[in-house]
Amino acid sequence: MKLHYEVYRQIFFERLKEMVPEELLLLNAGPISEVTDSADRFYRLQFFAEGFCAEQHKRDVEPDDAVTQAYKQISAKFAAMPKAEEVKKYAMENREEVTPMCALIRNEGVEELLKGRPFYRIADMCIIFTAQIKYEGVKEMIGFNVTDEIMEGWKVNREELMRVVGGKFFRPMQIGSAIVTDLPAALKAYFKEEVEIPEIKAKVYVPAIKGLPSGIMSIVHPGFLPALAQKTESKGYFVLPTGLINLSPLLIDDDGTVTAEQCRELLQILNKKEPYSVLSDEVLLFDGKGIKKAE
């Protein structure tokens, strides 16, 4: 009997994490992915693994065989990658060639991940710092974690690093969003089954920032939500940081027809059905000025 996809997916991820050496989790060839499974330190390979897993499930490949095939591809991709220590040393000596970035991760269970590295807390999430650099002999950009040691090499503190990230990463952006006109139908199509959700009649937006692989950073970007609110003529949004659809939060228009409790109920339902995408259990509120916990 063919396994339900969520069961198949869980087996695939757990076994692949057991096989992948630690050094492959510290470097990343190509664009840095948003963090969706940071507590297990597996986020560097998340985008690849998601697509590969779904394709193998469609083909009815046994999970163990799928993991073996995935690992072969991962190993080939990283075979020519330099050691993490070499990249770190090179990045400290060539700061002007570094493109600093940041990512939003969940707060729970990431104590080991946060050791020895700068971060900020936002509600029950964390902003961590990553970076990209061109390395000799490697065709694509290499991504790496910014650590306290690297900051010392650059002679910057956390606040200065955030300003640099703001200048390079939060550059002028083209905002966009998709309107979810029928949330129950959209979630039913996503999960491929009926999903009971609270009665929400307000408009639901899925944000997008041109040039970024995911819209989840719209929560952090200082100009995105104000610009989107002006564009959609909204006074504010309830923010559900699920990372569910296109790795973007759901923004529910605070038009007076929906409550924070309804949004919390919806977030709990989504988090239970999609545990690998859990970013936060807290609903946030953008009130037109800033983001805070929804009361």
XYZ file of C-alpha atoms in Angstrom:
295
model
C 0.000 0.000 0.000
C 1.344 3.417 -0.960
C 2.280 5.551 2.038
C 0.438 8.822 2.659
C 2.744 11.630 1.523
C 3.192 13.163 4.996
C 4.276 9.776 6.405
C 6.588 9.212 3.423
C 8.018 12.722 3.824
C 8.739 12.286 7.516
C 10.559 8.978 6.937
C 12.528 10.484 4.034
C 13.688 13.521 6.029
C 14.616 11.631 9.172
C 16.720 9.078 7.283
C 18.354 11.655 5.034
C 19.388 13.717 8.065
C 21.079 10.632 9.509
C 23.119 10.176 6.318
C 24.217 13.746 5.551
C 27.574 14.640 7.193
C 27.695 17.746 9.357
C 30.026 19.634 7.012
C 27.451 19.464 4.221
C 24.956 21.250 6.454
C 27.324 24.186 7.013
C 27.911 25.140 3.390
C 25.459 25.810 0.632
C 26.067 26.126 -3.103
C 23.658 28.535 -4.729
C 21.109 30.891 -3.137
C 20.633 30.501 0.598
C 17.281 28.969 1.432
C 14.982 30.339 4.075
C 15.056 28.394 7.302
C 12.158 25.975 7.593
C 13.642 23.213 9.693
C 16.308 25.030 11.675
C 15.880 23.129 14.935
C 17.353 20.060 13.253
C 20.031 22.083 11.409
C 18.824 20.716 8.099
C 17.654 23.901 6.411
C 20.525 24.168 3.905
C 19.143 21.234 1.931
C 15.450 21.835 2.528
C 14.473 23.165 -0.893
C 16.253 20.371 -2.741
C 14.920 17.706 -0.387
C 11.299 18.902 -0.596
C 11.155 18.700 -4.380
C 13.075 15.439 -4.585
C 10.908 13.791 -1.940
C 7.652 14.796 -3.661
C 8.862 13.494 -7.031
C 9.983 10.140 -5.586
C 6.652 9.726 -3.784
C 4.784 10.267 -7.057
C 6.919 7.560 -8.649
C 6.154 5.247 -5.702
C 9.857 4.811 -4.916
C 10.522 3.217 -1.526
C 11.679 5.847 1.063
C 15.028 4.104 1.636
C 15.730 3.991 -2.103
C 14.707 7.645 -2.452
C 17.089 8.653 0.347
C 19.937 6.744 -1.290
C 19.335 8.532 -4.603
C 19.041 11.914 -2.878
C 22.281 11.405 -0.990
C 24.120 10.519 -4.215
C 23.014 13.814 -5.745
C 23.903 15.778 -2.611
C 27.339 14.148 -2.379
C 28.099 14.890 -6.027
C 27.054 18.502 -5.620
C 29.239 19.080 -2.594
C 32.214 16.918 -3.647
C 34.173 19.908 -4.951
C 33.158 22.277 -2.145
C 35.937 23.724 0.031
C 36.000 23.029 3.760
C 33.906 25.242 6.002
C 37.000 26.508 7.846
C 38.579 27.559 4.557
C 35.480 29.517 3.555
C 35.302 31.167 6.961
C 38.950 32.241 6.798
C 38.556 33.537 3.251
C 35.400 35.465 4.195
C 37.136 37.148 7.139
C 40.049 38.195 4.925
C 37.820 39.416 2.064
C 34.960 41.202 3.783
C 34.340 43.534 0.807
C 33.403 40.508 -1.362
C 30.781 39.235 1.090
C 27.037 39.710 0.597
C 25.525 39.595 4.111
C 21.997 38.295 4.489
C 19.624 37.222 7.231
C 16.962 34.592 7.747
C 14.007 34.092 10.054
C 13.894 30.876 12.063
C 11.780 29.454 14.831
C 12.904 30.021 18.395
C 12.134 26.631 19.888
C 14.867 24.010 19.993
C 17.584 26.076 18.293
C 19.912 26.594 21.255
C 22.779 24.708 19.593
C 22.258 26.554 16.320
C 22.511 29.945 18.056
C 25.692 29.215 20.002
C 28.552 31.471 18.989
C 26.590 33.512 16.466
C 24.745 36.858 16.434
C 20.934 36.891 16.398
C 17.879 38.992 17.273
C 14.612 37.750 18.710
C 11.294 38.779 17.173
C 8.236 37.480 19.035
C 8.958 33.726 19.360
C 11.263 33.704 16.338
C 14.903 34.602 15.702
C 16.683 36.589 13.015
C 20.030 34.963 12.239
C 22.772 36.178 9.914
C 24.108 34.335 6.887
C 26.213 35.445 3.942
C 27.315 34.575 0.439
C 30.727 34.847 -1.208
C 32.319 33.898 -4.530
C 35.050 31.359 -3.895
C 37.810 30.484 -6.339
C 37.156 27.226 -8.153
C 33.429 27.138 -7.306
C 31.020 28.278 -10.021
C 28.152 29.281 -7.741
C 28.074 31.539 -4.720
C 28.820 29.792 -1.415
C 26.596 30.455 1.567
C 27.793 30.289 5.169
C 26.697 31.105 8.706
C 27.977 34.341 10.222
C 29.547 33.555 13.595
C 30.917 35.692 16.422
C 34.421 34.759 15.236
C 33.670 36.034 11.731
C 32.245 39.278 13.160
C 35.430 39.764 15.171
C 37.443 39.244 11.991
C 35.325 41.893 10.283
C 35.627 44.144 13.364
C 31.865 44.742 13.554
C 29.264 44.163 16.254
C 25.730 42.845 15.864
C 24.150 46.280 15.414
C 26.680 47.279 12.749
C 26.130 43.971 10.971
C 22.375 44.582 10.930
C 22.927 48.001 9.349
C 25.096 46.440 6.645
C 22.458 43.767 6.023
C 19.843 46.496 5.844
C 21.842 48.366 3.229
C 22.512 45.342 1.016
C 19.734 42.860 1.715
C 16.839 45.244 2.343
C 17.466 47.190 -0.818
C 14.589 48.896 -2.644
C 12.170 46.103 -3.434
C 9.265 45.450 -5.723
C 6.410 44.270 -3.569
C 3.742 41.892 -4.651
C 1.054 39.678 -3.217
C -1.535 37.139 -4.207
C -5.051 37.401 -2.804
C -6.516 34.156 -1.502
C -10.206 34.607 -2.238
C -11.275 31.206 -0.913
C -9.014 30.115 1.951
C -10.777 26.784 2.666
C -10.497 25.787 -0.996
C -6.841 26.858 -1.174
C -5.922 24.830 1.903
C -7.939 21.853 0.696
C -5.989 21.930 -2.573
C -2.681 22.278 -0.735
C -3.265 19.421 1.724
C -5.321 17.424 -0.795
C -8.013 16.853 1.816
C -10.753 18.700 3.666
C -9.461 21.186 6.222
C -11.740 22.691 8.831
C -10.854 26.316 9.404
C -12.457 29.178 11.341
C -14.975 31.375 9.552
C -12.662 34.006 8.078
C -14.209 36.403 5.596
C -11.398 38.958 5.521
C -9.018 39.127 2.562
C -5.954 36.896 2.886
C -2.697 37.911 1.209
C 0.394 35.844 0.377
C 3.303 38.321 0.132
C 6.203 38.169 -2.304
C 9.396 40.177 -2.701
C 10.983 40.189 -6.140
C 14.445 38.649 -6.088
C 13.913 36.661 -2.893
C 13.044 32.942 -2.907
C 10.434 33.378 -0.205
C 8.103 35.973 1.188
C 8.757 35.077 4.827
C 11.290 37.913 5.069
C 8.421 40.372 4.562
C 7.972 40.098 8.341
C 11.498 41.402 8.882
C 11.820 43.824 5.966
C 11.262 47.303 7.462
C 9.470 48.690 4.414
C 7.490 45.786 3.040
C 4.358 45.619 5.206
C 3.816 49.424 5.274
C 4.130 49.525 1.470
C 1.780 46.567 1.016
C -0.764 48.073 3.429
C -0.751 51.279 1.413
C -1.119 49.341 -1.824
C -4.016 47.219 -0.536
C -5.567 50.121 1.436
C -5.417 48.075 4.632
C -4.981 49.477 8.122
C -3.048 46.392 9.144
C -2.772 42.608 9.061
C -2.835 39.631 11.347
C 0.395 37.854 10.439
C 0.457 34.036 10.467
C 4.166 33.116 10.151
C 3.594 29.617 8.828
C 6.043 29.434 5.933
C 3.331 27.270 4.385
C 2.467 28.564 0.914
C 5.594 29.380 -1.110
C 7.414 29.747 2.219
C 5.451 32.932 2.831
C 3.345 34.036 5.801
C -0.393 34.516 5.509
C -1.503 38.115 6.000
C -5.142 38.416 7.066
C -6.626 41.878 6.601
C -7.496 43.432 9.962
C -10.779 44.815 8.631
C -12.826 44.230 11.779
C -14.393 40.953 10.615
C -11.730 38.645 12.049
C -10.312 38.201 15.561
C -6.883 37.287 16.859
C -8.390 34.145 18.377
C -9.682 32.972 14.977
C -6.221 33.540 13.520
C -4.579 31.599 16.364
C -6.987 28.718 15.816
C -6.111 28.667 12.118
C -2.357 28.811 12.813
C -2.600 25.887 15.234
C -4.440 23.818 12.617
C -1.827 24.590 9.956
C 1.097 23.888 12.279
C -0.312 20.514 13.268
C -0.807 19.510 9.642
C 2.581 20.802 8.449
C 5.055 20.313 11.344
C 8.155 20.738 9.145
C 7.046 24.257 8.214
C 6.397 25.491 11.761
C 8.039 28.857 12.189
C 6.016 30.172 15.103
C 2.967 29.403 17.209
C 2.266 33.100 17.782
C 0.004 35.258 15.652
C 1.459 38.708 15.114
C -0.292 41.989 14.361
C 0.968 44.675 12.010
C -0.952 47.768 13.095
C 0.295 50.089 10.376
C 3.336 51.129 12.417
C 5.088 47.975 13.537
C 4.724 44.301 14.389
C 3.705 43.044 17.830
C 2.118 39.980 19.352
C -1.623 39.868 18.650
C -3.603 40.068 21.885
